[in-house]
Structure formats: C-alpha cells, structure tokens
mmCIF file of C-alpha atoms in Angstrom:
data_model
loop_
_atom_site.group_PDB
_atom_site.id
_atom_site.type_symbol
_atom_site.label_atom_id
_atom_site.label_comp_id
_atom_site.label_asym_id
_atom_site.label_seq_id
_atom_site.Cartn_x
_atom_site.Cartn_y
_atom_site.Cartn_z
ATOM 1 C CA MET A 1 0.103 0.013 0.081
ATOM 2 C CA ARG A 2 1.242 3.475 -0.707
ATOM 3 C CA ILE A 3 0.443 6.933 0.790
ATOM 4 C CA ARG A 4 0.632 10.549 -0.564
ATOM 5 C CA ALA A 5 0.116 13.100 1.999
ATOM 6 C CA ILE A 6 -0.023 16.634 0.553
ATOM 7 C CA SER A 7 -0.907 20.155 1.338
ATOM 8 C CA PRO A 8 -0.707 23.461 -0.336
ATOM 9 C CA ALA A 9 2.885 23.426 1.102
ATOM 10 C CA GLY A 10 3.728 20.427 -0.854
ATOM 11 C CA VAL A 11 4.295 16.816 -0.351
ATOM 12 C CA ARG A 12 4.752 15.915 3.396
ATOM 13 C CA LEU A 13 4.927 11.989 3.191
ATOM 14 C CA GLU A 14 5.064 9.598 0.204
ATOM 15 C CA GLY A 15 5.942 5.929 -0.088
ATOM 16 C CA PRO A 16 4.875 2.481 0.949
ATOM 17 C CA ILE A 17 3.133 1.738 4.293
ATOM 18 C CA GLU A 18 1.623 -0.949 6.352
ATOM 19 C CA SER A 19 -1.259 1.137 7.890
ATOM 20 C CA LEU A 20 -2.589 4.432 8.550
ATOM 21 C CA THR A 21 -4.826 5.472 11.380
ATOM 22 C CA VAL A 22 -6.676 8.943 11.047
ATOM 23 C CA ASP A 23 -9.513 10.546 13.027
ATOM 24 C CA THR A 24 -12.491 11.384 10.586
ATOM 25 C CA SER A 25 -15.901 13.002 11.209
ATOM 26 C CA THR A 26 -17.275 9.568 11.565
ATOM 27 C CA GLY A 27 -14.729 8.222 13.869
ATOM 28 C CA GLN A 28 -11.198 6.802 13.865
ATOM 29 C CA GLN A 29 -10.251 4.708 10.987
ATOM 30 C CA THR A 30 -7.341 2.318 10.546
ATOM 31 C CA ILE A 31 -6.596 1.673 6.726
ATOM 32 C CA LEU A 32 -4.782 -1.643 6.202
ATOM 33 C CA GLU A 33 -3.855 -3.471 2.816
ATOM 34 C CA GLY A 34 -6.978 -4.425 1.131
ATOM 35 C CA HIS A 35 -9.151 -1.899 2.915
ATOM 36 C CA SER A 36 -12.444 -1.148 0.756
ATOM 37 C CA ALA A 37 -12.640 2.244 -1.052
ATOM 38 C CA PHE A 38 -13.168 5.014 1.477
ATOM 39 C CA ILE A 39 -13.434 8.633 1.843
ATOM 40 C CA GLY A 40 -13.186 10.266 5.318
ATOM 41 C CA LEU A 41 -13.296 14.124 6.050
ATOM 42 C CA PHE A 42 -11.626 15.820 9.064
ATOM 43 C CA ALA A 43 -11.291 19.148 10.626
ATOM 44 C CA ARG A 44 -8.384 18.167 12.873
ATOM 45 C CA SER A 45 -6.733 14.832 12.959
ATOM 46 C CA SER A 46 -3.840 12.905 14.565
ATOM 47 C CA VAL A 47 -2.247 10.680 11.941
ATOM 48 C CA ARG A 48 -0.335 7.692 12.672
ATOM 49 C CA VAL A 49 1.590 5.817 9.779
ATOM 50 C CA VAL A 50 3.215 2.381 10.037
ATOM 51 C CA LEU A 51 6.071 2.602 7.549
ATOM 52 C CA ASP A 52 8.359 -0.008 6.202
ATOM 53 C CA PRO A 53 5.879 -2.834 5.459
ATOM 54 C CA GLY A 54 7.233 -6.312 5.803
ATOM 55 C CA GLU A 55 10.464 -5.248 7.917
ATOM 56 C CA ALA A 56 10.984 -6.772 11.211
ATOM 57 C CA GLN A 57 11.754 -3.329 12.907
ATOM 58 C CA GLN A 58 8.747 -1.024 11.958
ATOM 59 C CA ARG A 59 9.031 2.544 12.032
ATOM 60 C CA THR A 60 6.041 4.931 12.616
ATOM 61 C CA ALA A 61 5.429 8.445 11.686
ATOM 62 C CA GLU A 62 3.095 10.624 13.714
ATOM 63 C CA LEU A 63 1.849 14.021 12.555
ATOM 64 C CA TRP A 64 -1.169 16.308 12.871
ATOM 65 C CA ALA A 65 -3.474 17.453 10.021
ATOM 66 C CA ALA A 66 -5.973 20.217 9.673
ATOM 67 C CA TYR A 67 -8.935 20.447 7.499
ATOM 68 C CA GLY A 68 -8.740 17.755 4.871
ATOM 69 C CA TYR A 69 -9.692 14.490 3.757
ATOM 70 C CA VAL A 70 -8.340 10.840 3.359
ATOM 71 C CA HIS A 71 -9.114 8.923 0.187
ATOM 72 C CA VAL A 72 -8.557 5.206 -0.127
ATOM 73 C CA LEU A 73 -8.727 3.363 -3.450
ATOM 74 C CA ASP A 74 -7.015 -0.086 -4.279
ATOM 75 C CA ALA A 75 -3.691 0.183 -2.745
ATOM 76 C CA ASP A 76 -3.371 4.078 -2.716
ATOM 77 C CA VAL A 77 -4.028 6.336 0.151
ATOM 78 C CA LEU A 78 -4.317 10.003 -0.396
ATOM 79 C CA LEU A 79 -4.166 12.236 2.464
ATOM 80 C CA VAL A 80 -4.988 15.886 1.648
ATOM 81 C CA ALA A 81 -4.822 18.779 4.264
ATOM 82 C CA LEU A 82 -4.820 22.327 4.471
ATOM 83 C CA GLY A 83 -1.622 22.010 6.696
ATOM 84 C CA PHE A 84 0.293 19.496 8.629
ATOM 85 C CA ALA A 85 2.057 19.990 11.944
ATOM 86 C CA ASP A 86 4.531 18.040 13.972
ATOM 87 C CA THR A 87 2.802 18.457 17.396
ATOM 88 C CA GLU A 88 -0.821 19.010 18.695
ATOM 89 C CA VAL A 89 0.422 22.420 19.859
ATOM 90 C CA GLU A 90 1.416 23.508 16.345
ATOM 91 C CA LEU A 91 -1.872 22.145 15.115
ATOM 92 C CA ASP A 92 -3.672 24.212 17.634
ATOM 93 C CA ALA A 93 -1.931 27.361 16.335
ATOM 94 C CA MET A 94 -2.516 26.475 12.892
ATOM 95 C CA VAL A 95 -6.225 25.884 13.336
ATOM 96 C CA THR A 96 -6.364 29.112 15.264
ATOM 97 C CA ALA A 97 -4.871 31.070 12.273
ATOM 98 C CA ILE A 98 -7.137 29.336 9.743
ATOM 99 C CA GLU A 99 -10.209 30.093 11.700
ATOM 100 C CA ALA A 100 -9.256 33.717 12.215
ATOM 101 C CA ALA A 101 -8.578 34.135 8.437
ATOM 102 C CA ARG A 102 -11.990 32.762 7.727
ATOM 103 C CA ARG A 103 -13.601 35.486 9.870
ATOM 104 C CA ARG A 104 -11.749 38.214 8.381
ATOM 105 C CA PRO A 105 -13.896 40.255 5.801
ATOM 106 C CA LEU A 106 -12.751 39.879 2.215
ATOM 107 C CA GLU A 107 -11.075 42.942 0.867
ATOM 108 C CA PRO A 108 -12.228 44.243 -2.641
ATOM 109 C CA VAL A 109 -9.992 43.657 -5.565
ATOM 110 C CA SER A 110 -8.932 46.710 -7.469
#
C-alpha cells in the first residue's frame, strides 16, 4: 500500500506503508492493505502511519493534520490537508490562524 500526504505547502509524506490511522468526522479509521474504497473528512486529526511494510523493525510517523480528507482506492491512500504539524500544539496554532483568517472580511480587488 502507498501513501501520498499533500498540502498547499507540498508533499509531506510519500511511499510504502503498512497502515494508517486517522480521526475522521465519523470516527477513527485504521486503513490496512485490502481496505475497501473509502473517503473520510476531518477538521483536525492525529495521523499515525506504520512505515516499512514487511520489515522486522517497523517505524512509525506521527503527525497532525488540519482540514482535509483521506481517500483510499485499491492500494493507494491520498491524505490531503490544508496543513500538517509535528505536534498538537502546532496544530492548535494552525487551526486558530485558519479560523481567524476565515472570519476576516474579504477586501475588494482593485
């Protein structure tokens, strides 16, 4: 199974994985090889990825994602987010900034 995690800032994570766990609006989902087609939305989510499929010593990647979705089709996982963070504190700051920007009135274009 392969993942591609992207945001407007670029590709955050790409390559083979064993599993992905993400918090969606309908609950926590763990995606394994052979998972059925799936789309899940999230406002904020912890993301845990088990890397190095088939290796005796597995590595994990843990990150946080804001405002996005996960799409699973066949052996491909696409994780799209407005932003990624390394810690929950960074995610909180990002979400606060995004929400403040959404509340600002639009300025007319000249």
